[in-house]
PDB file of C-alpha atoms and ligand atoms in Angstrom:
ATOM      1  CA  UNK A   1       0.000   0.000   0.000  1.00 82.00           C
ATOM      2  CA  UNK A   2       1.341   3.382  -1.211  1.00 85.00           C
ATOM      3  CA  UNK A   3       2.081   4.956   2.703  1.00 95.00           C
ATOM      4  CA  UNK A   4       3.391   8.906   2.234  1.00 97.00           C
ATOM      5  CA  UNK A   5       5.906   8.975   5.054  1.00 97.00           C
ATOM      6  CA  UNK A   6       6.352  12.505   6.943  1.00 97.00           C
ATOM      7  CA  UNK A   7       9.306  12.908   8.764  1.00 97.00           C
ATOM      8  CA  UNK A   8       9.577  13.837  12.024  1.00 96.00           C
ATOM      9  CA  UNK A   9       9.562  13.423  16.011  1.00 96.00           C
ATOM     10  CA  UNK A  10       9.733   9.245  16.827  1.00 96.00           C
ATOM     11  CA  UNK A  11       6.446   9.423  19.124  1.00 95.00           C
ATOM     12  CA  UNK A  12       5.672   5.294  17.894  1.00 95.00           C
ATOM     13  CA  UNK A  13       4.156   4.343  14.302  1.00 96.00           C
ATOM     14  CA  UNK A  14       1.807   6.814  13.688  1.00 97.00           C
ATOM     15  CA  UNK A  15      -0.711   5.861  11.285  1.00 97.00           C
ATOM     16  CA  UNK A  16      -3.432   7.885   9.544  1.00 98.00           C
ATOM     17  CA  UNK A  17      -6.441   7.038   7.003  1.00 97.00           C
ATOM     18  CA  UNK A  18      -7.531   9.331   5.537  1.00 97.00           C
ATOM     19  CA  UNK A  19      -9.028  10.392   2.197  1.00 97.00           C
ATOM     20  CA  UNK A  20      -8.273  13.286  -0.232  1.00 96.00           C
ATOM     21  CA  UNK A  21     -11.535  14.609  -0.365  1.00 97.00           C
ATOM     22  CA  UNK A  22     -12.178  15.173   3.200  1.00 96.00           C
ATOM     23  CA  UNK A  23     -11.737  18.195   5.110  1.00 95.00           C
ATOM     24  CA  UNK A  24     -11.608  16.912   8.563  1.00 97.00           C
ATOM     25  CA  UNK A  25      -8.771  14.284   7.128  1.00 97.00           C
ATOM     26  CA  UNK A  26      -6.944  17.573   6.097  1.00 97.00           C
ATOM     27  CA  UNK A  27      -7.023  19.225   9.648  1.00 97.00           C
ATOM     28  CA  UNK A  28      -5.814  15.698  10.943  1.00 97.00           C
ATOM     29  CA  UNK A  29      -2.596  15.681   8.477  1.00 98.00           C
ATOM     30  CA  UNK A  30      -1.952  19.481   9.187  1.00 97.00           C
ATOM     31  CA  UNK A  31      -2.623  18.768  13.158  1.00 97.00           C
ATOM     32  CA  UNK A  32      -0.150  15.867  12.648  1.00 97.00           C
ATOM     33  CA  UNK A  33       2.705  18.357  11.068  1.00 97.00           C
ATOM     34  CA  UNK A  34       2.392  20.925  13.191  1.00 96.00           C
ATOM     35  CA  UNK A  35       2.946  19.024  16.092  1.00 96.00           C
ATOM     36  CA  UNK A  36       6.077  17.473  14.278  1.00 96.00           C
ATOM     37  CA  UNK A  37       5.479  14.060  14.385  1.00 97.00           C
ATOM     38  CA  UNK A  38       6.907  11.349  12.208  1.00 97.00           C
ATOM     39  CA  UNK A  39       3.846   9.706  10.670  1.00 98.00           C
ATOM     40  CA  UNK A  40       2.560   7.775   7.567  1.00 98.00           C
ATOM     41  CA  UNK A  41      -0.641   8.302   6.155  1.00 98.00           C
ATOM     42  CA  UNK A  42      -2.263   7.069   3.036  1.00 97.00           C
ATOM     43  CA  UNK A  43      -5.445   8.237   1.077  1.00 97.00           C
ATOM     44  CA  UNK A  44      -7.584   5.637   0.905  1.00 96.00           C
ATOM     45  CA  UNK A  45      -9.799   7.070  -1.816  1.00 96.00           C
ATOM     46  CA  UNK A  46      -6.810   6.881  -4.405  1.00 95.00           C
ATOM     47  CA  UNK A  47      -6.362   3.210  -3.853  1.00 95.00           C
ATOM     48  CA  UNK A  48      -7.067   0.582  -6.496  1.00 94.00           C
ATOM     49  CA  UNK A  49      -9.691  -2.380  -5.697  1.00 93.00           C
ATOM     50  CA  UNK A  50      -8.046  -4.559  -3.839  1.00 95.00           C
ATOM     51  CA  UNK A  51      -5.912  -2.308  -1.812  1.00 96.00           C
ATOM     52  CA  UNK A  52      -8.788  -0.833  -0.725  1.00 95.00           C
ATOM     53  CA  UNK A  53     -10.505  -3.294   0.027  1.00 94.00           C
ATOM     54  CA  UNK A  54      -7.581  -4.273   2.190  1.00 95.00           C
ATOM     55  CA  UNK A  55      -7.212  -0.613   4.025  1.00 95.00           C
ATOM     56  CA  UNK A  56     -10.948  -0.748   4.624  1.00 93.00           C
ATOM     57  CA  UNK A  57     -10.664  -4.101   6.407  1.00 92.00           C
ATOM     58  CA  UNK A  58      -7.494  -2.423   8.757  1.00 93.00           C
ATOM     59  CA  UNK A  59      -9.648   0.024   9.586  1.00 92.00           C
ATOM     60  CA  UNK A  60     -12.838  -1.855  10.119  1.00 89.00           C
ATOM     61  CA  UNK A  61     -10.969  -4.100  12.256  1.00 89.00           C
ATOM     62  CA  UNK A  62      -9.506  -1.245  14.513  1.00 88.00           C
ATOM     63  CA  UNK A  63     -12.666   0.413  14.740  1.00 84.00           C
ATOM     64  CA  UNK A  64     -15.518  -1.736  14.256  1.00 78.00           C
ATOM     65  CA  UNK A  65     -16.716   1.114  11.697  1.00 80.00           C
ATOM     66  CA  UNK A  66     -15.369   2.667   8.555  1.00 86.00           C
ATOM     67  CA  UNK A  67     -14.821   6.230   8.992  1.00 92.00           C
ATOM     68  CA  UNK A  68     -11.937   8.950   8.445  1.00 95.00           C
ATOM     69  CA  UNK A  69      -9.749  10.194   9.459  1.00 97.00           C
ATOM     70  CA  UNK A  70      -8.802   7.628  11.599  1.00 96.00           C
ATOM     71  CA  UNK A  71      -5.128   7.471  13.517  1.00 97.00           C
ATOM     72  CA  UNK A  72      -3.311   4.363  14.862  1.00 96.00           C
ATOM     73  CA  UNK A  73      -0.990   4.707  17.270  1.00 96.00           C
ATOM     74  CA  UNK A  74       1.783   1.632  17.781  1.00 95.00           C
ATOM     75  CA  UNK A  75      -1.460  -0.695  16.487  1.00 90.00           C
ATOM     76  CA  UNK A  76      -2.808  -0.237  19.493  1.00 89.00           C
ATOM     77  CA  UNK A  77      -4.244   3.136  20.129  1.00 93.00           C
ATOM     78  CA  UNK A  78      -7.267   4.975  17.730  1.00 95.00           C
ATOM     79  CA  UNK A  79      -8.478   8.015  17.676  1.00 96.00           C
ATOM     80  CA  UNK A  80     -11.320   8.324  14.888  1.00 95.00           C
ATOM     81  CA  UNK A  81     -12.185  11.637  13.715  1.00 95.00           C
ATOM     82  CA  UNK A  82     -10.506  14.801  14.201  1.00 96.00           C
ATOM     83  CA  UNK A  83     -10.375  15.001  17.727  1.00 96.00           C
ATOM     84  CA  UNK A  84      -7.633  17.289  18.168  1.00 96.00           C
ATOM     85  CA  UNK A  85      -7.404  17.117  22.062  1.00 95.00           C
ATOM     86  CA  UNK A  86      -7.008  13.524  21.944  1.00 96.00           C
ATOM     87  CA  UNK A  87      -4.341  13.577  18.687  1.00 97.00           C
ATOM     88  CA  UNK A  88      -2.259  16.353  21.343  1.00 96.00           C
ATOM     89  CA  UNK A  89      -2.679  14.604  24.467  1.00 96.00           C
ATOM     90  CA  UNK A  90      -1.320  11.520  22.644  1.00 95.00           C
ATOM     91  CA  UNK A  91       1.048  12.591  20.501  1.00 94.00           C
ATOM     92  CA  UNK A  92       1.682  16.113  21.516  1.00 84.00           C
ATOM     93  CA  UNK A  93       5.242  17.551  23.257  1.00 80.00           C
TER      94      UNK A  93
ATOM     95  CA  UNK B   1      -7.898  15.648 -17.092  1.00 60.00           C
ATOM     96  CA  UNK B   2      -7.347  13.665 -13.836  1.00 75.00           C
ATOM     97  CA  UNK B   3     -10.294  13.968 -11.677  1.00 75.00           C
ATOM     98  CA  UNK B   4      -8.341  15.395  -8.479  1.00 81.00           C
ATOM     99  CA  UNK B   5      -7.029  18.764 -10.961  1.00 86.00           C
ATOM    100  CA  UNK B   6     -10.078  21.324 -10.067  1.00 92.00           C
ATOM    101  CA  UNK B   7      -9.913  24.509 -10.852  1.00 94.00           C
ATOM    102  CA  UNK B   8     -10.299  27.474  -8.906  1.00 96.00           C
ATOM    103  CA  UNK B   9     -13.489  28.879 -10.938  1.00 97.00           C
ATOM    104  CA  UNK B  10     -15.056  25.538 -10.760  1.00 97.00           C
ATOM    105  CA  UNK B  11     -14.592  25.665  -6.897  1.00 97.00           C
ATOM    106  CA  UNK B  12     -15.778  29.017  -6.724  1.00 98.00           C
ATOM    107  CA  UNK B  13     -18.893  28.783  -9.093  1.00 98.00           C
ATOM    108  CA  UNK B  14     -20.135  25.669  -7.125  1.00 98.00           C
ATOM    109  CA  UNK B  15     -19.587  27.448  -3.467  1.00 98.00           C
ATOM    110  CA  UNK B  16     -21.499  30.351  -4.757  1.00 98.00           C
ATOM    111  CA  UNK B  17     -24.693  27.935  -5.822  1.00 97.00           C
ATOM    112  CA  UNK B  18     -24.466  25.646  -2.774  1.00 97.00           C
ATOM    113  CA  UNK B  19     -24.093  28.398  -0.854  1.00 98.00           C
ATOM    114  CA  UNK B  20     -27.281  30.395  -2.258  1.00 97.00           C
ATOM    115  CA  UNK B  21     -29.175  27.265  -2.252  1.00 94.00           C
ATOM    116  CA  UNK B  22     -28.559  26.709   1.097  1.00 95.00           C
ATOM    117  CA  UNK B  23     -29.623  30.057   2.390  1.00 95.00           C
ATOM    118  CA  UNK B  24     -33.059  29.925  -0.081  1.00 93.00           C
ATOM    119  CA  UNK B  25     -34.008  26.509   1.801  1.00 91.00           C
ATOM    120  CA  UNK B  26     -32.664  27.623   4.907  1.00 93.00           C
ATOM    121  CA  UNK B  27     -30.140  26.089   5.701  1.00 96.00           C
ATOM    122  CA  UNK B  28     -25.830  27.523   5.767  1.00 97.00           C
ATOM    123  CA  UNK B  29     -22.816  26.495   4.703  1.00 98.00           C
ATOM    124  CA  UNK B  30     -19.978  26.238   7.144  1.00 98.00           C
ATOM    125  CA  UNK B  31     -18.704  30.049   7.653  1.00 97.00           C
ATOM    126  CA  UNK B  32     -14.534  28.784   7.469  1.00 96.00           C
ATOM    127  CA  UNK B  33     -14.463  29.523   3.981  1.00 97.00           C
ATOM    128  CA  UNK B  34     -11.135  27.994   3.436  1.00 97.00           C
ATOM    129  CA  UNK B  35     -12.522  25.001   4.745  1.00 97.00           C
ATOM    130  CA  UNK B  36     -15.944  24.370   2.930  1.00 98.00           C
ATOM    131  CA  UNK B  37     -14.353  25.309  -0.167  1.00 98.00           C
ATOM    132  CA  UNK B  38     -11.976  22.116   0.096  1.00 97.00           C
ATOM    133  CA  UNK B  39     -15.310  20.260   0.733  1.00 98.00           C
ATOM    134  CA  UNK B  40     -16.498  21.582  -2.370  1.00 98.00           C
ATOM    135  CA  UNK B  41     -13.708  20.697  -4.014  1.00 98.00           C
ATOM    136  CA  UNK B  42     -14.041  17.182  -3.148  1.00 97.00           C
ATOM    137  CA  UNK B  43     -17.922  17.132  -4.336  1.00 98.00           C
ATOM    138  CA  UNK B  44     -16.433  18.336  -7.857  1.00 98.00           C
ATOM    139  CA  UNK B  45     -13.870  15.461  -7.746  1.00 97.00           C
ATOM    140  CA  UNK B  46     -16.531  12.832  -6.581  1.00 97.00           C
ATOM    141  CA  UNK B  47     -18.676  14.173  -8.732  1.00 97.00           C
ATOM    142  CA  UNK B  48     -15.839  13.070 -11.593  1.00 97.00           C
ATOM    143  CA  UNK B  49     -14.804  10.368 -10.452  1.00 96.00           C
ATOM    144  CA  UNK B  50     -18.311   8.725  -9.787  1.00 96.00           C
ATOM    145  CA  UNK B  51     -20.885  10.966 -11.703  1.00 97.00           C
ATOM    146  CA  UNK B  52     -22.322  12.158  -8.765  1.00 97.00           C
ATOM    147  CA  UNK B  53     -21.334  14.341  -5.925  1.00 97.00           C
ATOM    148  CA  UNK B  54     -21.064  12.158  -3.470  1.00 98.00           C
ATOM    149  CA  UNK B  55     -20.222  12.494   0.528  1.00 98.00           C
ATOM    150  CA  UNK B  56     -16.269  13.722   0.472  1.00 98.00           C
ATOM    151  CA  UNK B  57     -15.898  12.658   3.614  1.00 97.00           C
ATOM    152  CA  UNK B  58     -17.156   9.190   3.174  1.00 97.00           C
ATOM    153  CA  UNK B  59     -15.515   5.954   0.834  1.00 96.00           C
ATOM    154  CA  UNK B  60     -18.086   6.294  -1.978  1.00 95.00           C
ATOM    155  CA  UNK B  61     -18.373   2.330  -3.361  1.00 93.00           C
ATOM    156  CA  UNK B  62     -18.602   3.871  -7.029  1.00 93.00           C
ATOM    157  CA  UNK B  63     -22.319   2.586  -7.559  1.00 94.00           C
ATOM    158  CA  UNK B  64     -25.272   5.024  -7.506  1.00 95.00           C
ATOM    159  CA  UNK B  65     -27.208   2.687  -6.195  1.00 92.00           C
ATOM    160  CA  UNK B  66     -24.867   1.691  -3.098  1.00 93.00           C
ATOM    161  CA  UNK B  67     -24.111   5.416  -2.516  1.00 95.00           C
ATOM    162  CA  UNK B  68     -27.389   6.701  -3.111  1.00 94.00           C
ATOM    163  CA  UNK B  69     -27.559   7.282   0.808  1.00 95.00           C
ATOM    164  CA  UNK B  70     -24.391   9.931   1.080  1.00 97.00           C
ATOM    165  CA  UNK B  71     -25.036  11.815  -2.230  1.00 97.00           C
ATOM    166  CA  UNK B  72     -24.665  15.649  -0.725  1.00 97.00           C
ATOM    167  CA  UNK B  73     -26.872  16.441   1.048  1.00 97.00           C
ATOM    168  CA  UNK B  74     -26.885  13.158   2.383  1.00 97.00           C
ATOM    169  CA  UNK B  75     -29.832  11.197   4.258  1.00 96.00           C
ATOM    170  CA  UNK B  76     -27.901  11.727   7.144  1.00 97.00           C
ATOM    171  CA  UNK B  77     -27.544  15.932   6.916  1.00 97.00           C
ATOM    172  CA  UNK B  78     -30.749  17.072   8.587  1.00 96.00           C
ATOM    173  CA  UNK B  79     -30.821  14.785  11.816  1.00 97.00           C
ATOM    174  CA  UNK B  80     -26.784  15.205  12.400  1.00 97.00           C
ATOM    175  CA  UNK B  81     -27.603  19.347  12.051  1.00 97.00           C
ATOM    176  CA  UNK B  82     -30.223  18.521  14.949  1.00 96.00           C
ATOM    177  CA  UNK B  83     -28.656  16.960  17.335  1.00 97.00           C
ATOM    178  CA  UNK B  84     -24.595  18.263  16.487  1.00 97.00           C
ATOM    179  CA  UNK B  85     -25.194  21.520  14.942  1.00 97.00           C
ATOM    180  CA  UNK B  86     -23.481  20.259  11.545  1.00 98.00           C
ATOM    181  CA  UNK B  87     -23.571  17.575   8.989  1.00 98.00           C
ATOM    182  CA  UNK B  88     -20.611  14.773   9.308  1.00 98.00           C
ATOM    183  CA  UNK B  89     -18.623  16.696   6.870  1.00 97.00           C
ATOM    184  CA  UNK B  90     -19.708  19.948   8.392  1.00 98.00           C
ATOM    185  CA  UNK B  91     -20.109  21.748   5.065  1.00 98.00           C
ATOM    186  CA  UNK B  92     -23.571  22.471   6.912  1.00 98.00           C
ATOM    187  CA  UNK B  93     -23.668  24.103   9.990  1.00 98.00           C
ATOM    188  CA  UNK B  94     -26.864  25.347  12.165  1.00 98.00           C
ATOM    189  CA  UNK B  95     -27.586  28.469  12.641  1.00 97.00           C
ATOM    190  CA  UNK B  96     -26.573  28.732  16.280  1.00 96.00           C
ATOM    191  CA  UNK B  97     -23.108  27.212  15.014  1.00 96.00           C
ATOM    192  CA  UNK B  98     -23.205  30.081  12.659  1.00 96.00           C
ATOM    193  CA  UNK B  99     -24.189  32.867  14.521  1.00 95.00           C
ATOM    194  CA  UNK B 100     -21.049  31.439  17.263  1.00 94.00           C
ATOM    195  CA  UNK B 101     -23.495  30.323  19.884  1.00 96.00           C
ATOM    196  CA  UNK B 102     -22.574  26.633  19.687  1.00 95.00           C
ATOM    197  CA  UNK B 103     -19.324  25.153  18.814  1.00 94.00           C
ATOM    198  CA  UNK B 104     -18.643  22.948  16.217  1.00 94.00           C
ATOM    199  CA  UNK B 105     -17.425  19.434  17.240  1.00 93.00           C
ATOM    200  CA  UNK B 106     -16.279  16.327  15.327  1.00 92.00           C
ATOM    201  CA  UNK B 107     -19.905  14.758  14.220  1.00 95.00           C
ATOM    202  CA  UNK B 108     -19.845  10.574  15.036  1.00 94.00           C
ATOM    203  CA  UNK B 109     -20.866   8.439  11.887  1.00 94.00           C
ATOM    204  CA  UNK B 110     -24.127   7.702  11.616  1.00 95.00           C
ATOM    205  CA  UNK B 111     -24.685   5.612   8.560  1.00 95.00           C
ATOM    206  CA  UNK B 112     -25.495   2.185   9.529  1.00 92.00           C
ATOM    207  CA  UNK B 113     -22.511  -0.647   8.226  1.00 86.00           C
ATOM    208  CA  UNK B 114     -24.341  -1.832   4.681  1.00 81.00           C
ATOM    209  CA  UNK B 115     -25.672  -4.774   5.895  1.00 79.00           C
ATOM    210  CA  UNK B 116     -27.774  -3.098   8.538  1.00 84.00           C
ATOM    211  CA  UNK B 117     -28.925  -0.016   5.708  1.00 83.00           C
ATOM    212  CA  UNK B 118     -29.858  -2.908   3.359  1.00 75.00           C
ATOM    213  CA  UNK B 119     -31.969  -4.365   6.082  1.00 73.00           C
ATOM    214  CA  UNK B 120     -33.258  -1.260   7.039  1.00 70.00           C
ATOM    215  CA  UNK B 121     -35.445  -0.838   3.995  1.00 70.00           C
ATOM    216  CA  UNK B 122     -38.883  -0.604   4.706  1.00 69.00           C
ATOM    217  CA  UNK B 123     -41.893  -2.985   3.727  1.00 73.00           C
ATOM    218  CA  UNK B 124     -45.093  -1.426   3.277  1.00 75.00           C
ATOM    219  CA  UNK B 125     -48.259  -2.703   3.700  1.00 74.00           C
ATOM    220  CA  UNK B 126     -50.626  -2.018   0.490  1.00 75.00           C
ATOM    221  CA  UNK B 127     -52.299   1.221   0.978  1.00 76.00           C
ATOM    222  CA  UNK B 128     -55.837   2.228   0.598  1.00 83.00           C
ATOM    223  CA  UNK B 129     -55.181   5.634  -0.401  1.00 86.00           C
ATOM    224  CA  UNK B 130     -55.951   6.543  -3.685  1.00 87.00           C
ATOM    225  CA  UNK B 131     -52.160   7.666  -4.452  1.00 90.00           C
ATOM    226  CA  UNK B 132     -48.907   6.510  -2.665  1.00 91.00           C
ATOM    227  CA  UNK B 133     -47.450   8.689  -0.447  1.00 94.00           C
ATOM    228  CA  UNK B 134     -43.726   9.989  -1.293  1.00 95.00           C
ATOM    229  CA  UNK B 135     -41.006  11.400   1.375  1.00 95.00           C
ATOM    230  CA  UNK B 136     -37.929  13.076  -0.133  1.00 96.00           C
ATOM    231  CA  UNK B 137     -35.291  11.013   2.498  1.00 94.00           C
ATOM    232  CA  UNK B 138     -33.448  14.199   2.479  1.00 94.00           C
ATOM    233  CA  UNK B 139     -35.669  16.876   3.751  1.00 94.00           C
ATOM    234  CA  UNK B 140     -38.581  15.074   3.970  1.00 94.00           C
ATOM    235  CA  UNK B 141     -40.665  16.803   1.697  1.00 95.00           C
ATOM    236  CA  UNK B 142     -44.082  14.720   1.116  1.00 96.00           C
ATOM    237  CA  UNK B 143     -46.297  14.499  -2.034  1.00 96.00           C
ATOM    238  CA  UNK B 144     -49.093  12.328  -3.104  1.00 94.00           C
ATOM    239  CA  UNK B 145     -48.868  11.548  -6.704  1.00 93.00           C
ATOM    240  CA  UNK B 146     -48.297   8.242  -8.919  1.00 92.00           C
ATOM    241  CA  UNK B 147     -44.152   8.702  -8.796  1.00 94.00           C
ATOM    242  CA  UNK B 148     -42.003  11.089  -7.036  1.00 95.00           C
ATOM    243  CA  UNK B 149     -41.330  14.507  -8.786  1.00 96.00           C
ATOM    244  CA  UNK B 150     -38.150  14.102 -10.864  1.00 96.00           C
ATOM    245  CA  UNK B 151     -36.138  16.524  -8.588  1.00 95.00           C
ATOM    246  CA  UNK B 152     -37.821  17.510  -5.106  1.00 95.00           C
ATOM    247  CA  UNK B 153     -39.145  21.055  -5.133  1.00 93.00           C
ATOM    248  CA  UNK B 154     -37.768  22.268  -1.808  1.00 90.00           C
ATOM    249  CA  UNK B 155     -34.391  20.648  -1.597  1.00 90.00           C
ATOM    250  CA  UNK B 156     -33.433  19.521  -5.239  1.00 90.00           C
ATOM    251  CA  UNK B 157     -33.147  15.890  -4.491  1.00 93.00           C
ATOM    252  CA  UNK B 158     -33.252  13.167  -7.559  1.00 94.00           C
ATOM    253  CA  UNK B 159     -36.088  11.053  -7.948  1.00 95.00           C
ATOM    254  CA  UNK B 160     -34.024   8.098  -6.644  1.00 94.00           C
ATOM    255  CA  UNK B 161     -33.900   9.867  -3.204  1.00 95.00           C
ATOM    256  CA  UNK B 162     -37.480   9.179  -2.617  1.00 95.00           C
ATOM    257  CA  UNK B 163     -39.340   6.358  -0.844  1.00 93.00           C
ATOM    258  CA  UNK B 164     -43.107   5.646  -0.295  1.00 92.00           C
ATOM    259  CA  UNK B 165     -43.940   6.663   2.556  1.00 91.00           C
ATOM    260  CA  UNK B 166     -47.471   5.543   2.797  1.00 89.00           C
TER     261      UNK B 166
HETATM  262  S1  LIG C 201     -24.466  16.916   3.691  1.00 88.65           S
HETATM  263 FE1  LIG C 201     -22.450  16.990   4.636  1.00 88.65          FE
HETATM  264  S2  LIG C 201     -22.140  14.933   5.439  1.00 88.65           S
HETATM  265 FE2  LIG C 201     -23.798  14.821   3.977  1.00 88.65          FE
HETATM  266  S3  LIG C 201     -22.839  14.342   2.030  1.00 88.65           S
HETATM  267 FE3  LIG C 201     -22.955  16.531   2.107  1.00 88.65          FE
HETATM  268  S4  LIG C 201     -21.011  17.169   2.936  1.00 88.65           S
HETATM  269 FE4  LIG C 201     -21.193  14.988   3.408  1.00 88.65          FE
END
């Protein structure tokens, strides 16, 4: 799966799904930068088939649901939706 | 041209007419310009992608008929501006989100998983009346006649929006 890697602060394996087209997605990827994190996200939207069939399966599994933006944290922590006290409090200085 | 290349004008000409539709049915678009603007881009690239604007922050499935649901404005618009001020995208906003009376927080996801909207469907008994009953699912508009209008005259829903009602 074609991950975008952003370079940053080592705060785990950070995680995001996201889509292009989505605004709150945007504010989570901005969120993400300015608190300098090192992260990977990858736009589920621009995926072929089976790819995304295969990121909507992570996600489902993590969540139960299918929704974006959704962050994991070490696979073990998520945080669905831009909830930007939660994204600080866990990733945050 | 690649679907995701938009350009400005298009954004622009499609804010000003969702933005002017809204206010005529009462309704407002998200006052963060900057932001509902990258909303509408994404209805212009669903809308190329797919052929119809569907929900940019949702996975559309690529299938009218499997997206009909979370074509903008979605079913799920008027009760998520009820009860969180906003739609799940918040490209709508209340008025007391508007006016800065409420603030705007992250709206949960509300559409059901597929299996539970197919089940969800509902089955009518046959009616006595002498013509069915149809409710636009978006705004809820009603009319008695022998099929739904072609678009709905108060929200400008498609005729595949509808469902008897009674
Ligand atoms: S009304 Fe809002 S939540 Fe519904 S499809 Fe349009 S932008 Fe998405």
């Amino acid at each position: 799966m074609q991950w975008t890697h952003v370079e940053g602060k080592d705060r785990g394996k950070v995680r995001l799904y996201a889509l292009s087209t989505c605004g709150w997605c945007a504010k989570t990827k901005q969120l993400l930068m300015e608190l300098g994190v090192d992260f990977r996200y990858v736009y589920v939207d621009l995926l072929d088939a089976d790819e995304m069939a295969q990121a909507i399966d992570e996600v489902a599994q993590l969540t139960s649901q299918q929704a974006f933006p959704t962050i994991v944290i070490d696979d073990d922590r998520v945080i669905v939706g831009y909830r930007a006290d939660q994204i600080r409090e866990a990733l945050g200085p | 041209m690649n679907a995701e290349d938009v350009d400005q004008e298009a954004i622009e000409r499609l804010y000003e007419r969702l933005t002017r539709e809204a206010e005529e049915g009462g309704y407002h678009l998200n006052p963060d310009v900057p932001f509902t603007k990258n909303l509408v881009r994404g209805l212009i690239v669903n809308e190329r992608r797919y052929g119809y604007p569907s929900c940019p922050c949702r996975l559309a499935m690529g299938s009218r008929e499997r997206d009909r649901d979370i074509i903008c404005p979605c079913d799920y618009r008027d009760p998520d501006l009820d009860q969180y001020g906003a739609c799940y995208c918040a490209l709508y906003v209340s008025g007391a989100i508007l006016r800065g009376e409420r603030e705007l927080t992250p709206v949960p996801e509300r559409r059901p998983p597929m299996a539970e909207r197919r089940a969800q469907e509902p089955v009518l008994p046959a009616s006595s009346l002498p013509w069915p009953v149809w409710r636009c699912r978006v705004c809820g508009y009603l009319c008695a006649r022998t099929h739904p209008p072609e678009v709905c005259p108060i929200c400008r829903a498609t005729q595949d929006r509808f469902e008897r009602f009674l």
